[in-house]
PDB file of C-alpha atoms in Angstrom:
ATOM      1  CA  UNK A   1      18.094  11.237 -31.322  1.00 42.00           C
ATOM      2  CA  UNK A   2      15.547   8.518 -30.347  1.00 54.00           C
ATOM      3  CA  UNK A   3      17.153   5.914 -28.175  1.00 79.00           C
ATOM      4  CA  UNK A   4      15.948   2.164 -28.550  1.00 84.00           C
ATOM      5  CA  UNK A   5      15.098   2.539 -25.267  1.00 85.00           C
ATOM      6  CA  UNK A   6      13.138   5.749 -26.198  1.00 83.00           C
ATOM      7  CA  UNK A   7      11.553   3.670 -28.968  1.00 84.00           C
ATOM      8  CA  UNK A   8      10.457   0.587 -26.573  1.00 89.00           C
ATOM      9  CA  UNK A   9       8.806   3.002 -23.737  1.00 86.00           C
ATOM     10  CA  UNK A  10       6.628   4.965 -26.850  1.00 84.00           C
ATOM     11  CA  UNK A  11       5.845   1.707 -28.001  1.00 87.00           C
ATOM     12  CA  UNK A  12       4.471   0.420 -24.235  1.00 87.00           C
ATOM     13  CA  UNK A  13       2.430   3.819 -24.638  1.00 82.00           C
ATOM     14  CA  UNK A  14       0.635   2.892 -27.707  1.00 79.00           C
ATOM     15  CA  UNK A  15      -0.088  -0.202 -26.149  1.00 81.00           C
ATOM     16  CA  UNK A  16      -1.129   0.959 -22.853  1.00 78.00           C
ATOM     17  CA  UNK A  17      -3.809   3.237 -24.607  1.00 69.00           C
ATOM     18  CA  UNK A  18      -5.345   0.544 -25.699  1.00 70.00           C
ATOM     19  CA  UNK A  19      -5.197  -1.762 -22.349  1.00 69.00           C
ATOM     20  CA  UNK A  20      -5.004   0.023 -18.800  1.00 67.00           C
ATOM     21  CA  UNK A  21      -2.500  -2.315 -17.924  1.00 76.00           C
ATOM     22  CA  UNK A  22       0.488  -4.796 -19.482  1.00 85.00           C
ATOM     23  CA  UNK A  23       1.895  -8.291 -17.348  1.00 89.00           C
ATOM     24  CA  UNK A  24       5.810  -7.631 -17.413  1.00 90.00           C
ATOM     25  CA  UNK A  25       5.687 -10.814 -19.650  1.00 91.00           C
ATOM     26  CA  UNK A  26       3.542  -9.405 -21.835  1.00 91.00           C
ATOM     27  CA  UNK A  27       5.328  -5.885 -22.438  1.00 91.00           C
ATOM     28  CA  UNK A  28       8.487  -8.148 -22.862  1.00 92.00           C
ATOM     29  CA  UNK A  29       7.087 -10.503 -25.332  1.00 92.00           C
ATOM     30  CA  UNK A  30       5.461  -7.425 -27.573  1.00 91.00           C
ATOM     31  CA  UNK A  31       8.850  -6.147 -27.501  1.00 93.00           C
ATOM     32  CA  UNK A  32      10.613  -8.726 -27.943  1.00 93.00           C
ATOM     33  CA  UNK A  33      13.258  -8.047 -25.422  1.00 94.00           C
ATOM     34  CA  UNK A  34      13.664  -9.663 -21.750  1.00 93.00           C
ATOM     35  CA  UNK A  35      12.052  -8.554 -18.546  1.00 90.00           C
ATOM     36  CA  UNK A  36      15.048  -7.497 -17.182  1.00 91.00           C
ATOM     37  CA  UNK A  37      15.266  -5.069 -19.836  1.00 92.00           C
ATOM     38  CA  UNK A  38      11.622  -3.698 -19.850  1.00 90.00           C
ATOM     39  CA  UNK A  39      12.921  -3.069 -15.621  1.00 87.00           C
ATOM     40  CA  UNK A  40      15.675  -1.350 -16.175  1.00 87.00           C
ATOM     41  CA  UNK A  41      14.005   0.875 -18.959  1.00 86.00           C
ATOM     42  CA  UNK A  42      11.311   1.622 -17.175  1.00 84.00           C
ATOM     43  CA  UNK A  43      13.597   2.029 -13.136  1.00 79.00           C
ATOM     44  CA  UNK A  44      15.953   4.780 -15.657  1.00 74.00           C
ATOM     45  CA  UNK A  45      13.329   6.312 -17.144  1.00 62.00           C
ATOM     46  CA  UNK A  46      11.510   9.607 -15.647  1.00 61.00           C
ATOM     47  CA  UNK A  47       8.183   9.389 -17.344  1.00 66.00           C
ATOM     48  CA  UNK A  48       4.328   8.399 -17.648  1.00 75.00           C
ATOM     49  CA  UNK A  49       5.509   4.532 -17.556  1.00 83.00           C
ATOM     50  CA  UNK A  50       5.994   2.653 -14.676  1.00 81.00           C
ATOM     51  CA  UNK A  51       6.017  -0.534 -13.079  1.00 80.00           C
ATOM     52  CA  UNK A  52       3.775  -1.156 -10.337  1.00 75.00           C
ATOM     53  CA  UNK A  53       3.870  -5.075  -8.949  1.00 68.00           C
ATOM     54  CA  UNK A  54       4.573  -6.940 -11.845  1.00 79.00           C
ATOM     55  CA  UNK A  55       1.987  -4.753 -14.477  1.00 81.00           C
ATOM     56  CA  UNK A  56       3.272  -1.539 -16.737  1.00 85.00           C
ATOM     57  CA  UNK A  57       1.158   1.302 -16.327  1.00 80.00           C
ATOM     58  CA  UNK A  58       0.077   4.666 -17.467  1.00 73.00           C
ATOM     59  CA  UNK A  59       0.786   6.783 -14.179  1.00 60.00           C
ATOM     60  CA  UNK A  60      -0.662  10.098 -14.960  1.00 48.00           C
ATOM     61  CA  UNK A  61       1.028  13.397 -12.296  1.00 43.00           C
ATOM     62  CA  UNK A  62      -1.708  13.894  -9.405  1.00 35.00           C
ATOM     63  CA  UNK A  63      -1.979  17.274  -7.624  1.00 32.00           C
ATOM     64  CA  UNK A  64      -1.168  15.350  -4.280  1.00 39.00           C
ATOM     65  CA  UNK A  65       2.669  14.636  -5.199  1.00 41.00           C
ATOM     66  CA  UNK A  66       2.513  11.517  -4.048  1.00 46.00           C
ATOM     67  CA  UNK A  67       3.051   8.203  -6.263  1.00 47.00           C
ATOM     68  CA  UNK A  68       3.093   4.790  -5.708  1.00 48.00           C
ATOM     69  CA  UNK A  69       6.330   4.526  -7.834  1.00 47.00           C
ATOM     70  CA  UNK A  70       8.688   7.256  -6.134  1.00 49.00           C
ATOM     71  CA  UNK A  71       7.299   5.706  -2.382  1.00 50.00           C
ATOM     72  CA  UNK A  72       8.723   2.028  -3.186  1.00 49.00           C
ATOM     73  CA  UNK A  73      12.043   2.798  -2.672  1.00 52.00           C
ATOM     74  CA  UNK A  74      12.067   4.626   0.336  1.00 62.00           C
ATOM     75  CA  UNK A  75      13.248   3.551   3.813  1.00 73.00           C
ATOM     76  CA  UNK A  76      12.260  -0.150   2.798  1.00 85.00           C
ATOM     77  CA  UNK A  77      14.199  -1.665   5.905  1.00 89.00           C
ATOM     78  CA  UNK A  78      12.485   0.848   8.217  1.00 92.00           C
ATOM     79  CA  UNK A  79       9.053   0.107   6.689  1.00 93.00           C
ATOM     80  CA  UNK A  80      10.033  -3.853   6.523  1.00 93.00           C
ATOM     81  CA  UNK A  81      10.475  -3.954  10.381  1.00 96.00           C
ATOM     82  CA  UNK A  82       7.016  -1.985  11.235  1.00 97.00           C
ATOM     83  CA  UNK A  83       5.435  -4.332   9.038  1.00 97.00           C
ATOM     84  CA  UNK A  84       7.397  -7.765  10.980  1.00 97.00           C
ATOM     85  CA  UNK A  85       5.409  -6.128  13.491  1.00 97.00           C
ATOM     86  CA  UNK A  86       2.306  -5.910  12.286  1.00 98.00           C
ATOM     87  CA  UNK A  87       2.366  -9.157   9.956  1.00 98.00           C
ATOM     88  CA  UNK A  88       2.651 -11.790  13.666  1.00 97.00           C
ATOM     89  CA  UNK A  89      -0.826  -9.811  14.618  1.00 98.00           C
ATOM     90  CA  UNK A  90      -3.258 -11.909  12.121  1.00 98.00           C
ATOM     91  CA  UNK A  91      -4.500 -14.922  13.221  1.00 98.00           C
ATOM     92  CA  UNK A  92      -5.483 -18.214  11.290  1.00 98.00           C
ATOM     93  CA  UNK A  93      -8.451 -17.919   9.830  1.00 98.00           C
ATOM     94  CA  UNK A  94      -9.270 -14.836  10.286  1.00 98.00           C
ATOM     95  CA  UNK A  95     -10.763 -12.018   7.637  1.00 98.00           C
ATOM     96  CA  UNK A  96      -8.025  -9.006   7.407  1.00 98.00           C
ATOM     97  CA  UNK A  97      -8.135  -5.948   5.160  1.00 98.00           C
ATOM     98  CA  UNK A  98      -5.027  -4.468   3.441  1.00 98.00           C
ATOM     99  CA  UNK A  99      -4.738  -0.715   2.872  1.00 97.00           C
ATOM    100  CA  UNK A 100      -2.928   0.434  -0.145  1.00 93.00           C
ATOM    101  CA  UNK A 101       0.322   1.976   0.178  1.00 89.00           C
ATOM    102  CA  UNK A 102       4.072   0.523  -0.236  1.00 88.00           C
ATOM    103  CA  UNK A 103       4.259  -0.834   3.610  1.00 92.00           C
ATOM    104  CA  UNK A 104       0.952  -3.037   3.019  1.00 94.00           C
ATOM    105  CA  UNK A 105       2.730  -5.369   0.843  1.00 92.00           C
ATOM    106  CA  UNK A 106       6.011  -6.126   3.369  1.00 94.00           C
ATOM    107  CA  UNK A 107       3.320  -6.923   5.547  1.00 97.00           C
ATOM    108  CA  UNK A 108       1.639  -9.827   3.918  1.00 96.00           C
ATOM    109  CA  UNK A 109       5.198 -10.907   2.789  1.00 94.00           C
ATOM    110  CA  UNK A 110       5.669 -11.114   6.804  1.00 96.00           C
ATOM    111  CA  UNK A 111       2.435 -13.509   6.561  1.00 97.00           C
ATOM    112  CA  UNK A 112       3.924 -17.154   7.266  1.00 97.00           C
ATOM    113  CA  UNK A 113       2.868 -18.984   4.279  1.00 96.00           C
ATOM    114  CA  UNK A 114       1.199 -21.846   6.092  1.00 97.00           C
ATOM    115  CA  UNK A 115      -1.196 -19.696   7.671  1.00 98.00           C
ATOM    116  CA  UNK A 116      -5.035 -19.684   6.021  1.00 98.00           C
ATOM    117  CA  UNK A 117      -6.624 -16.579   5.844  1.00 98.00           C
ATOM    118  CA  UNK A 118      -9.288 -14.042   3.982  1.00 98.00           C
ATOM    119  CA  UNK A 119      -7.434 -10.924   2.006  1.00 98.00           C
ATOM    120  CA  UNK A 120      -9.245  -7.937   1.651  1.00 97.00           C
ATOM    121  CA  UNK A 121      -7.714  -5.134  -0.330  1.00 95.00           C
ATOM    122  CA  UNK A 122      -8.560  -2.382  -2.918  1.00 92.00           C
ATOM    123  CA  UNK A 123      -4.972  -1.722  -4.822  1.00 91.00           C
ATOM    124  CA  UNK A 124      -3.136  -3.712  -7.657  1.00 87.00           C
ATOM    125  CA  UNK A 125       0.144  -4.085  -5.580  1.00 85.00           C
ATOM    126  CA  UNK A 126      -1.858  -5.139  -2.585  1.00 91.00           C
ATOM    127  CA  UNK A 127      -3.384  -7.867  -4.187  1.00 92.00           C
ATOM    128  CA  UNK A 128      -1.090  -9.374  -6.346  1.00 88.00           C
ATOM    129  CA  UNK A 129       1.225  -9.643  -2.829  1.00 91.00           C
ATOM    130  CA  UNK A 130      -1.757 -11.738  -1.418  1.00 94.00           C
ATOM    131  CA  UNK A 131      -1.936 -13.622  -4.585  1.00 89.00           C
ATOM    132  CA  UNK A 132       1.713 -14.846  -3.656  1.00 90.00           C
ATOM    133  CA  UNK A 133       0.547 -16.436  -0.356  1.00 95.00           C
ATOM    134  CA  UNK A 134      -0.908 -19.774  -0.885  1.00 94.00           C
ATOM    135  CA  UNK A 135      -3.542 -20.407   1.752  1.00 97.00           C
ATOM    136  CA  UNK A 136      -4.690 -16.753   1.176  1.00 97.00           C
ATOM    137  CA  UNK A 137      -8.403 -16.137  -0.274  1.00 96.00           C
ATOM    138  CA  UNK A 138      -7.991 -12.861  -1.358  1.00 95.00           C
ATOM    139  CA  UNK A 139     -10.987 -10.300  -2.656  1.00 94.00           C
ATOM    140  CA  UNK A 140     -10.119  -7.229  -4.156  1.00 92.00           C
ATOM    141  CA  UNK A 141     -12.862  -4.762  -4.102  1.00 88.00           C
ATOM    142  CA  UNK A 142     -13.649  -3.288  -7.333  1.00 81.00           C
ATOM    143  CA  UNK A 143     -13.819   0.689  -8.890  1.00 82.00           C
ATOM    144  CA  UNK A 144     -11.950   3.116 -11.118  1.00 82.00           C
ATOM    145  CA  UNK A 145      -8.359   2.575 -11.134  1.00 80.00           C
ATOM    146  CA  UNK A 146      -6.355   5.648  -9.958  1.00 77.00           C
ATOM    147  CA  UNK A 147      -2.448   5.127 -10.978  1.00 71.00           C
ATOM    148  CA  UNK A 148      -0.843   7.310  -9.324  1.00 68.00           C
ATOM    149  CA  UNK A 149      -1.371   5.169  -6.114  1.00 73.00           C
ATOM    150  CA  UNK A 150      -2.832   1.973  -7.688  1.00 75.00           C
ATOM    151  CA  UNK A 151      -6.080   2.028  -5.845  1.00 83.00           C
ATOM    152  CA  UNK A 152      -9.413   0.779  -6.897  1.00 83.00           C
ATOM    153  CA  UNK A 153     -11.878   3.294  -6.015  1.00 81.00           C
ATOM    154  CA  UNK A 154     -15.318   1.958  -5.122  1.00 78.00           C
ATOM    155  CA  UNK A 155     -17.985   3.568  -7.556  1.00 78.00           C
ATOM    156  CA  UNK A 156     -20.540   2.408  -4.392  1.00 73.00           C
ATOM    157  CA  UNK A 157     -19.470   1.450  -1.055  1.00 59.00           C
ATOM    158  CA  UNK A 158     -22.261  -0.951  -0.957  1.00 66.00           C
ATOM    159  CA  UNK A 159     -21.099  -3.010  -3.617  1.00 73.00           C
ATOM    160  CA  UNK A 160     -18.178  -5.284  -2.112  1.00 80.00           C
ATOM    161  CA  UNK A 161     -17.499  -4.001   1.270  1.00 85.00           C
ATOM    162  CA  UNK A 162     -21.153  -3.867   2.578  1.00 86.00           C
ATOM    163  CA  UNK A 163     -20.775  -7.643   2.821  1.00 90.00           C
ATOM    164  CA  UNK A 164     -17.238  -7.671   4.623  1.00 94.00           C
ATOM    165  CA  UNK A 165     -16.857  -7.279   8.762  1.00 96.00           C
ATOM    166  CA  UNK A 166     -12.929  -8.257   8.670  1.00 98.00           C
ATOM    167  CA  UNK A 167     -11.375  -9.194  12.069  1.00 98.00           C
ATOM    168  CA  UNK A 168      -8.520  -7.002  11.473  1.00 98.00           C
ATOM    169  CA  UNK A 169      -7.450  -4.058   9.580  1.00 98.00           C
ATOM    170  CA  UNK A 170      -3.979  -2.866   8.541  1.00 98.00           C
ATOM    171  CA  UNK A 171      -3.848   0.532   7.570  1.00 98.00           C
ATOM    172  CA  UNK A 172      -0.814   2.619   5.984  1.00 96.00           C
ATOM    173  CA  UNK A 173      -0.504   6.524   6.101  1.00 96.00           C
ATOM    174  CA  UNK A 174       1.479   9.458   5.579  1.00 94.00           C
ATOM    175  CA  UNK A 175       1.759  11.331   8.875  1.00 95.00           C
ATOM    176  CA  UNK A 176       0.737  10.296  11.977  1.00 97.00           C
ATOM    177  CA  UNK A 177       0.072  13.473  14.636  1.00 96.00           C
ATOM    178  CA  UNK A 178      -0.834  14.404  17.915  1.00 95.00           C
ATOM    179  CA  UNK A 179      -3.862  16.402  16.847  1.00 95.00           C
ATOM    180  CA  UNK A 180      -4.691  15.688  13.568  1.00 96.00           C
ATOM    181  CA  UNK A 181      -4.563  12.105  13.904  1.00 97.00           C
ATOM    182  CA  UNK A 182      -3.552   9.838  11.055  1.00 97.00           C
ATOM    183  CA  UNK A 183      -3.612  11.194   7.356  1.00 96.00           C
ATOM    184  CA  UNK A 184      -2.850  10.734   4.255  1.00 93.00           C
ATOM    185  CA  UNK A 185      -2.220  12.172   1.104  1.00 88.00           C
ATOM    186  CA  UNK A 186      -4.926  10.912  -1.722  1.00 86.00           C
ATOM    187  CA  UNK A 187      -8.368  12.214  -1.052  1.00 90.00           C
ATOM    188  CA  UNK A 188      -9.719   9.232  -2.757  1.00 89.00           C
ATOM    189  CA  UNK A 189      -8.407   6.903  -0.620  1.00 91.00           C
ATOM    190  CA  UNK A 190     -10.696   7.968   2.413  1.00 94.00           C
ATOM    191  CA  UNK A 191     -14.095   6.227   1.905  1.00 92.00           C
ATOM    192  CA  UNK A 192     -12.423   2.430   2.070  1.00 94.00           C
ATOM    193  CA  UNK A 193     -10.206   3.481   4.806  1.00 96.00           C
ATOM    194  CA  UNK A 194     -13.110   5.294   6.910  1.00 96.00           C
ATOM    195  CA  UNK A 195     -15.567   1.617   6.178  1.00 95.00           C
ATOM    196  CA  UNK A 196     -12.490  -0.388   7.103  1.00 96.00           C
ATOM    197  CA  UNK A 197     -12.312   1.802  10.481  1.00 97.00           C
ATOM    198  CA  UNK A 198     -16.450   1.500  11.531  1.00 96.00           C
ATOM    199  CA  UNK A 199     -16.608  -2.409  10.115  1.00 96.00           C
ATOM    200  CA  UNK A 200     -13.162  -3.974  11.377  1.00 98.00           C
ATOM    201  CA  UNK A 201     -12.912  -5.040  14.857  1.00 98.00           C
ATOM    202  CA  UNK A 202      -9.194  -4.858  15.394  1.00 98.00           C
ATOM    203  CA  UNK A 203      -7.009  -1.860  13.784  1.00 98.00           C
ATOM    204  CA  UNK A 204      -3.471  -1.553  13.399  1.00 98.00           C
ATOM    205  CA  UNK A 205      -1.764   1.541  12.160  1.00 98.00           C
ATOM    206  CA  UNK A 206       1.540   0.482  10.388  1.00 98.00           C
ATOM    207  CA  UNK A 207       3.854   3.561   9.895  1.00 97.00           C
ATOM    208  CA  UNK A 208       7.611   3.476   9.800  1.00 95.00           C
ATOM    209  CA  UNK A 209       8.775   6.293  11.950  1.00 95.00           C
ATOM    210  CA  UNK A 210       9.692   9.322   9.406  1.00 93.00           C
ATOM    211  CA  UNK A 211       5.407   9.809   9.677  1.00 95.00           C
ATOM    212  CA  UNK A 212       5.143  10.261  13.018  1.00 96.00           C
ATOM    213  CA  UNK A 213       4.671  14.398  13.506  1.00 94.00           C
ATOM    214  CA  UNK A 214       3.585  15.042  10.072  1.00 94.00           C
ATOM    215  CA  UNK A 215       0.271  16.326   8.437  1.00 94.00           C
ATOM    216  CA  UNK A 216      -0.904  15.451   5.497  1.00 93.00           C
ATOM    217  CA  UNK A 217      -4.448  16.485   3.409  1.00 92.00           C
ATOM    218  CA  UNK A 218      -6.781  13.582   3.689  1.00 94.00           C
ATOM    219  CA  UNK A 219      -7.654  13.048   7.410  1.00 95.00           C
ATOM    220  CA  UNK A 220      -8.240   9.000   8.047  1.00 97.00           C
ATOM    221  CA  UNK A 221      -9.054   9.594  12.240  1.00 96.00           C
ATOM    222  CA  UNK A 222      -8.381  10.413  15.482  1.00 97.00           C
ATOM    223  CA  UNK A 223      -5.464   8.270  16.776  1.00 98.00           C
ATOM    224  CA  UNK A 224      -7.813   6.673  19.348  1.00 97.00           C
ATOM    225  CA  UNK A 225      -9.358   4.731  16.146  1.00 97.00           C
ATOM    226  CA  UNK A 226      -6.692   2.322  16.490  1.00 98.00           C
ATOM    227  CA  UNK A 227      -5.507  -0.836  18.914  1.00 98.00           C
ATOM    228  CA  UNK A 228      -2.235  -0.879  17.820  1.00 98.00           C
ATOM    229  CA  UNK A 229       0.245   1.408  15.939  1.00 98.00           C
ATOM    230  CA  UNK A 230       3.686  -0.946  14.557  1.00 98.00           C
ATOM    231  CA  UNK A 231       6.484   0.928  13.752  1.00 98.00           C
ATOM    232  CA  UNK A 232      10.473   0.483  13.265  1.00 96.00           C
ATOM    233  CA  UNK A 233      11.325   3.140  16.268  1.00 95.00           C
ATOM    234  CA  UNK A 234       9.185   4.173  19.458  1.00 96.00           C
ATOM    235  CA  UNK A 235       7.645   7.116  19.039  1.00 95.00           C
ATOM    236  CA  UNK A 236       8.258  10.364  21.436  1.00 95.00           C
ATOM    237  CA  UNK A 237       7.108  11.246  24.661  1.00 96.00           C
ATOM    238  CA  UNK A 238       4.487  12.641  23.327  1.00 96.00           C
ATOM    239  CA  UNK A 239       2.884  10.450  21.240  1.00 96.00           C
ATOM    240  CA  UNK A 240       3.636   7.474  23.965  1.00 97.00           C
ATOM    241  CA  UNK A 241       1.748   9.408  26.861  1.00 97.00           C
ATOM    242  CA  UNK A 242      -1.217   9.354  24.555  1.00 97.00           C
ATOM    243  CA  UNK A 243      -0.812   5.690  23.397  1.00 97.00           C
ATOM    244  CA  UNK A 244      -0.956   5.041  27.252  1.00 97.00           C
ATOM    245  CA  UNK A 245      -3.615   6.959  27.417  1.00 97.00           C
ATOM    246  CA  UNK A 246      -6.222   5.612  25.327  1.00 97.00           C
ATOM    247  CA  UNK A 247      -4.661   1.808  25.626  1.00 98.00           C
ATOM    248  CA  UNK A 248      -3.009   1.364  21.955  1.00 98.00           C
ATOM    249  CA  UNK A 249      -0.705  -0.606  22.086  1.00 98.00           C
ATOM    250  CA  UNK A 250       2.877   0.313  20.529  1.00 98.00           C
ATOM    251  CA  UNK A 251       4.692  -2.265  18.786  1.00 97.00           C
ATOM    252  CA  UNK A 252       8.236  -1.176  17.382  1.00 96.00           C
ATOM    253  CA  UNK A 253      12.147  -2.554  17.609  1.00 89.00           C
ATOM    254  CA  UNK A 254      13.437  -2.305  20.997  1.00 80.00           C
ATOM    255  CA  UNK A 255      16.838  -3.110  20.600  1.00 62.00           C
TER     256      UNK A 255
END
């Protein structure tokens, strides 16, 4: 037997057929029930519905097995400290680029709100975190909207980003290793990540430390690519020596 709840979610699919995307308030008001409710059907409900910063969304299974959705939730005090980190790095004034992710947005939330500065990011929940910061220009680079890990993919490089030479970059990923380097796992987030890496002139590598030793499909770069790597723990031996050697510096909670 159909639930109501059943009956609201097939309803939000009819309507996200026609629109790629639905405002909380505007699921809420088609329904006619509260936010709170559309949340709670949607944070109970296993399905092709989701929320994903504020907007309902079609989020179709991708071969990678990673989603947006099921990374939210996951060691958000861990990812919250790398990002404190990270966040005291950007300067006024200065042009910074925002991976995608579920880290990126703790970071900008780290942002003191008085400080001016350029945005530059390619996914939904990236930019509606930079909308939120009031002296923040932000530019979201346009493309085909992939779901599954709310990224705008570019359908030419040298539309948006040609123009951009950001100061700084912040950059999320899925396993950081001695060999491999930083990865990640959606193929289709390489080509803004690799022009972020040859146009930025500062990059920061903002991992919380269950990456560190892990492999994952879609190779971003050697570690060497970046000046800094914030975390929540140091990393090992290992991974330190090499820091040393190649002068990145580790940020991470010493206490």
């Amino acid at each position: 037997m159909e639930t109501r709840r059943d009956e609201r979610i097939s309803q939000l699919i009819q309507a996200l057929k026609r629109s790629d995307k639905l405002h909380l308030k505007e699921a809420a008001a088609l329904l006619g029930v509260s936010e709170m409710t559309i949340r709670r059907d949607l944070n109970s409900h296993s399905g092709p519905v989701v929320l994903l910063g504020g907007y309902v969304v079609l989020e179709p299974r991708s071969a990678s097995h990673y989603l947006l959705s099921d990374q939210k939730t996951r060691l958000v005090d861990e990812k919250r400290q790398a990002a404190r980190h990270a966040a005291k790095l950007l300067k006024a004034h200065q042009m910074a680029f925002f991976d995608c992710g579920t880290t990126t947005p703790w970071i900008i939330d780290a942002i003191d709100d008085e400080l001016p500065f350029t945005g530059v990011c390619y996914s939904l929940n990236t930019f509606l975190s930079l909308q939120e910061k009031p002296l923040c220009r932000a530019i979201l680079c346009g493309g085909e909207f992939h779901a599954s890990n709310a990224i705008f993919k570019p359908l030419s490089p040298q539309d948006t980003l040609s123009h951009l030479c950001p100061d700084i970059a912040f950059y999320s990923a899925a396993g950081v290793h001695m060999q491999h380097g930083a990865t990640c796992f959606n193929l289709d987030e390489l080509p803004v990540k690799h022009w972020a890496l040859a146009s930025a002139q500062r990059h920061v590598l903002v991992v919380d430390h269950s990456k560190f030793g892990k492999v994952r499909p879609a190779r971003m770069g050697e570690l060497s690519r970046f000046n800094v790597i914030a975390s929540d723990r140091r990393p090992d031996d290992e991974l330190t020596a090499l820091a040393k050697q190649h002068g990145i510096t580790l940020l991470y909670d010493r206490s």
